[in-house]
Short mmCIF file of C-alpha atoms in Angstrom, two decimals:
data_model
loop_
_atom_site.label_atom_id
_atom_site.label_comp_id
_atom_site.label_asym_id
_atom_site.label_seq_id
_atom_site.Cartn_x
_atom_site.Cartn_y
_atom_site.Cartn_z
CA MET A 143 3.44 3.79 1.85
CA PRO A 144 1.23 6.82 -3.60
CA GLY A 145 2.48 4.08 -1.38
CA PRO A 146 2.66 1.32 -4.31
CA PRO A 147 2.00 -0.38 -2.05
CA THR A 148 2.58 -0.30 -1.59
CA CYS A 149 7.97 -0.56 -1.86
CA PRO A 150 6.23 2.67 -2.10
CA ALA A 151 3.33 0.52 -3.34
CA ARG A 152 1.95 1.11 -6.73
CA GLY A 153 0.07 -2.10 -6.93
CA HIS A 154 -0.79 -5.56 -5.83
CA ALA A 155 -0.37 -9.27 -6.35
CA ARG A 156 -3.01 -11.32 -8.11
CA PRO A 157 -6.16 -11.58 -5.96
CA ALA A 158 -7.61 -15.04 -5.58
CA GLY A 159 -10.35 -15.74 -8.09
CA VAL A 160 -9.47 -12.83 -10.41
CA PRO A 161 -8.39 -14.19 -13.79
CA GLY A 162 -6.12 -12.48 -16.25
CA LEU A 163 -3.62 -10.94 -13.82
CA LEU A 164 -0.03 -11.93 -13.23
CA PRO A 165 0.84 -14.15 -10.27
CA GLY A 166 1.74 -12.30 -7.12
CA PRO A 167 5.39 -11.78 -6.19
CA ARG A 168 7.11 -14.52 -4.23
CA ALA A 169 9.97 -13.83 -1.85
CA ARG A 170 13.22 -15.78 -1.98
CA PRO A 171 15.84 -15.75 0.80
CA VAL A 172 19.20 -14.17 0.07
CA ALA A 173 21.95 -12.93 2.37
CA GLY A 174 21.09 -11.94 5.92
CA ARG A 175 17.55 -10.64 6.40
CA THR A 176 17.15 -9.45 2.82
CA TRP A 177 14.58 -11.04 0.51
CA THR A 178 14.13 -10.63 -3.22
CA VAL A 179 10.62 -9.96 -4.51
CA ARG A 180 9.50 -9.65 -8.11
CA GLY A 181 7.08 -6.84 -8.88
CA SER A 182 3.48 -7.91 -9.46
CA ALA A 183 0.58 -6.99 -11.67
CA TYR A 184 -0.43 -4.35 -9.16
CA GLY A 185 3.01 -3.02 -8.41
CA ALA A 186 5.72 -3.17 -5.80
CA GLY A 187 4.07 -1.85 -2.78
CA MET A 188 2.03 1.84 -2.67
CA SER A 189 3.55 2.25 0.77
CA GLY A 190 3.84 -0.58 -1.02
CA GLU A 191 1.99 2.76 -3.52
CA GLN A 192 3.40 6.15 -2.86
CA ALA A 193 3.09 7.25 0.75
CA SER A 194 4.68 10.61 1.29
CA GLU A 195 3.61 11.38 4.82
CA GLY A 196 5.22 10.83 8.16
CA GLY A 197 8.20 13.15 8.38
CA THR A 198 10.83 13.43 11.05
CA GLY A 199 9.32 16.17 13.22
CA ALA A 200 6.45 16.05 15.70
CA ALA A 201 3.88 13.56 14.42
CA PRO A 202 0.39 14.94 13.76
CA ALA A 203 -2.56 13.27 15.41
CA PRO A 204 -4.20 10.78 13.02
CA ALA A 205 -6.97 12.43 11.05
CA ALA A 206 -10.56 11.25 10.86
CA VAL A 207 -10.92 9.49 7.52
CA ARG A 208 -13.34 7.15 5.79
CA LEU A 209 -12.65 4.51 3.16
CA ARG A 210 -14.96 4.37 0.15
CA GLU A 211 -14.73 1.42 -2.25
CA TRP A 212 -13.09 2.13 -5.59
CA ALA A 213 -15.65 3.02 -8.28
CA GLU A 214 -15.84 3.37 -12.07
CA ASP A 215 -15.39 7.14 -11.96
CA ASP A 216 -12.26 7.08 -9.77
CA LEU A 217 -9.70 6.96 -12.59
CA TRP A 218 -8.96 10.62 -11.90
CA VAL A 219 -7.60 9.63 -8.47
CA LEU A 220 -4.99 7.45 -10.17
CA ARG A 221 -4.09 10.37 -12.42
CA ARG A 222 -3.57 12.60 -9.39
CA THR A 223 -1.32 10.09 -7.64
CA ASN A 224 0.60 9.55 -10.90
CA ALA A 225 2.38 12.90 -10.51
CA PRO A 226 6.20 12.89 -10.63
CA GLU A 227 6.51 13.92 -6.99
CA MET A 228 4.35 10.95 -5.94
CA THR A 229 6.09 8.36 -8.11
CA ALA A 230 9.72 9.31 -7.48
CA HIS A 231 10.27 6.07 -5.52
CA LEU A 232 8.42 3.97 -8.13
CA GLY A 233 10.35 4.60 -11.31
CA GLY A 234 8.30 7.62 -12.38
CA PRO A 235 4.77 8.18 -13.74
CA GLU A 236 2.88 5.56 -15.74
CA SER A 237 1.32 6.12 -19.16
CA GLU A 238 -2.39 6.76 -19.57
CA ALA A 239 -2.80 3.24 -20.95
CA GLN A 240 -1.09 1.76 -17.89
CA LEU A 241 -3.33 3.80 -15.60
CA SER A 242 -6.42 2.49 -17.39
CA VAL A 243 -5.27 -1.10 -16.95
CA ARG A 244 -4.53 -0.45 -13.26
CA HIS A 245 -7.97 1.12 -12.81
CA GLU A 246 -9.62 -2.02 -14.19
CA ARG A 247 -7.57 -4.19 -11.81
CA TYR A 248 -8.67 -2.07 -8.88
CA LEU A 249 -12.30 -2.50 -9.91
CA ARG A 250 -11.89 -6.27 -10.08
CA LEU A 251 -10.45 -6.60 -6.59
CA ASP A 252 -13.22 -8.15 -4.55
CA GLY A 253 -13.69 -10.10 -1.36
CA ASP A 254 -10.87 -12.33 -0.16
CA GLY A 255 -8.57 -11.14 -2.95
CA GLY A 256 -8.50 -7.65 -1.48
CA ARG A 257 -10.08 -4.25 -1.92
CA MET A 258 -9.10 -0.83 -3.24
CA PHE A 259 -10.45 2.33 -1.64
CA VAL A 260 -10.61 6.07 -2.06
CA VAL A 261 -9.70 7.91 1.15
CA VAL A 262 -12.10 10.71 2.07
CA ALA A 263 -11.92 13.18 4.96
CA GLY A 264 -13.81 16.08 6.46
CA PRO A 265 -17.53 16.81 6.75
CA ASP A 266 -17.88 16.92 2.96
CA ASP A 267 -16.05 13.61 2.37
CA GLU A 268 -13.38 15.31 0.28
CA VAL A 269 -11.18 12.87 -1.63
CA VAL A 270 -7.62 13.04 -0.25
CA GLY A 271 -5.95 9.91 -1.66
CA SER A 272 -6.21 6.14 -2.08
CA ILE A 273 -5.34 2.95 -0.23
CA GLY A 274 -5.96 -0.76 -0.62
CA PHE A 275 -4.94 -4.29 0.27
CA TRP A 276 -4.43 -7.32 -1.94
CA GLY A 277 -3.31 -10.92 -1.69
CA ARG A 278 0.23 -12.12 -2.26
CA VAL A 279 2.54 -14.95 -1.21
CA ARG A 280 5.40 -14.27 1.18
CA ARG A 281 7.72 -17.17 2.04
CA GLU A 282 4.95 -19.65 1.14
CA GLU A 283 2.41 -17.85 3.36
CA GLU A 284 -0.74 -16.26 1.95
CA VAL A 285 -0.70 -12.69 3.24
CA TYR A 286 -2.07 -9.27 2.35
CA GLU A 287 -0.03 -6.31 1.16
CA THR A 288 -1.10 -2.69 1.49
CA GLY A 289 -0.11 0.58 -0.15
CA TRP A 290 -1.46 4.13 -0.18
CA GLY A 291 -1.06 7.59 -1.64
CA VAL A 292 -2.09 10.96 -0.15
CA PHE A 293 -2.43 14.01 -2.37
CA PRO A 294 0.42 16.49 -1.69
CA GLU A 295 -1.84 19.24 -0.34
CA TYR A 296 -3.17 16.87 2.36
CA GLN A 297 0.13 15.41 3.52
CA GLY A 298 1.43 16.07 7.01
CA ARG A 299 -2.02 15.85 8.63
CA GLY A 300 -1.95 12.24 9.83
CA ILE A 301 -4.16 11.06 6.96
CA ALA A 302 -1.86 8.23 5.81
CA VAL A 303 -1.61 6.85 9.35
CA ALA A 304 -5.37 6.95 9.85
CA ALA A 305 -5.97 5.33 6.46
CA ALA A 306 -3.41 2.59 7.19
CA ARG A 307 -5.14 1.78 10.47
CA ALA A 308 -8.53 1.75 8.74
CA VAL A 309 -7.39 -0.55 5.95
CA THR A 310 -5.85 -2.90 8.53
CA ALA A 311 -9.28 -3.22 10.12
CA ARG A 312 -10.83 -3.91 6.70
CA ALA A 313 -8.27 -6.59 5.92
CA ALA A 314 -8.77 -8.18 9.35
CA ALA A 315 -12.53 -8.27 8.79
CA THR A 316 -11.98 -10.27 5.60
CA GLY A 317 -10.78 -12.99 7.91
CA SER A 318 -8.75 -15.33 5.72
CA ARG A 319 -5.13 -14.17 6.21
CA LEU A 320 -3.12 -13.56 9.36
CA HIS A 321 -0.75 -10.78 8.32
CA LEU A 322 -0.74 -7.49 6.42
CA HIS A 323 2.57 -6.24 4.96
CA ALA A 324 3.77 -2.89 3.61
CA TYR A 325 6.94 -2.26 1.62
CA PRO A 326 8.15 1.37 1.68
CA SER A 327 11.50 2.20 0.13
CA VAL A 328 14.38 2.27 2.61
CA GLY A 329 15.11 5.75 1.26
CA HIS A 330 11.62 7.04 2.05
CA PRO A 331 11.61 7.88 5.79
CA ALA A 332 8.12 9.39 5.70
CA SER A 333 6.57 6.15 4.45
CA ASN A 334 8.44 4.12 7.04
CA ALA A 335 7.24 6.49 9.77
CA VAL A 336 3.65 5.90 8.65
CA CYS A 337 4.11 2.14 9.03
CA ARG A 338 5.57 2.50 12.52
CA ARG A 339 2.84 4.89 13.70
CA ALA A 340 0.13 2.64 12.25
CA GLY A 341 1.34 -0.26 14.42
CA PHE A 342 3.41 -2.28 11.95
CA SER A 343 6.61 -4.08 13.03
CA LEU A 344 9.80 -3.94 10.95
CA LEU A 345 11.00 -7.39 9.80
CA GLY A 346 13.96 -6.43 7.61
CA GLU A 347 14.79 -5.47 4.03
CA VAL A 348 13.55 -6.85 0.71
CA ALA A 349 14.87 -6.23 -2.81
CA PHE A 350 12.25 -5.34 -5.43
CA GLU A 351 12.46 -4.88 -9.16
CA TYR A 352 9.63 -2.52 -10.02
CA PRO A 353 9.00 -1.56 -12.68
CA LYS A 354 11.03 -4.09 -14.64
CA GLY A 355 14.64 -3.00 -14.78
CA HIS A 356 14.29 -0.64 -11.80
CA PRO A 357 15.80 -2.29 -8.70
CA MET A 358 14.87 -0.90 -5.31
CA THR A 359 15.36 -1.89 -1.69
CA CYS A 360 12.35 -1.75 0.62
CA ASN A 361 11.61 -2.37 4.26
CA ASP A 362 9.23 -5.21 5.07
CA TRP A 363 6.71 -4.05 7.69
CA ARG A 364 4.05 -6.42 9.09
CA ILE A 365 1.03 -6.23 11.34
CA GLU A 366 -1.09 -9.11 12.63
CA LEU A 367 -4.70 -9.10 11.49
CA THR A 368 -6.39 -9.42 14.87
CA PRO A 369 -9.73 -7.99 16.03
CA ALA A 370 -9.49 -4.28 16.87
CA ASP A 371 -10.33 -4.80 20.53
CA THR A 372 -7.30 -7.07 21.04
CA ARG A 373 -4.77 -5.13 18.94
CA PRO A 374 -2.02 -3.35 20.92
CA ALA A 375 -2.13 0.44 20.78
CA PRO A 376 0.06 1.85 17.96
CA ARG A 377 3.25 3.53 19.11
#
């Protein structure tokens, strides 16, 4: 799920050991299988950012992608994923000042607190989007959340699915948390399809408020962070 987180994820909860950021969102039980989650310093989920790939037709084979760690000169990637068509499920584009603050947060993600990546593809490592994972608390459990965004001209090629699988492996290699979650909007079928194809299991719905004053309902998808050789094949 850019996606956010990311519901579509725009951001992340506070990584352990990184001062100056807001606490991560904490879920609270409400009726049925719905949980209420407050948006965090990173956002409400890029998938959890702004995933826009998946569709309802024949699924493309996952593309070959590589994850490169977020760098000082990657602010332009945030500007690309800040387009209206990529933030429709996130309350709309952010200001330039907000993007600069987000960029600094991405740079400060490190180690157990999570990582942010640029997604590259093809023989020339062309930048096609972004993805990351970050720490948060869900029902008193320390977990990771993920979110991604694929540039519009590269959507529909299986890139989001491949990136989601790759970031799952990165989060598993970190070794400190057992689950990775994604929170696409319930009204964003493409993002939910990415989660399913990447091997996540649907747990139910959660209610987000992100940004402040913008309520949204998301699906809570989860995958266990197990070694790749023991993980069941994605459906």
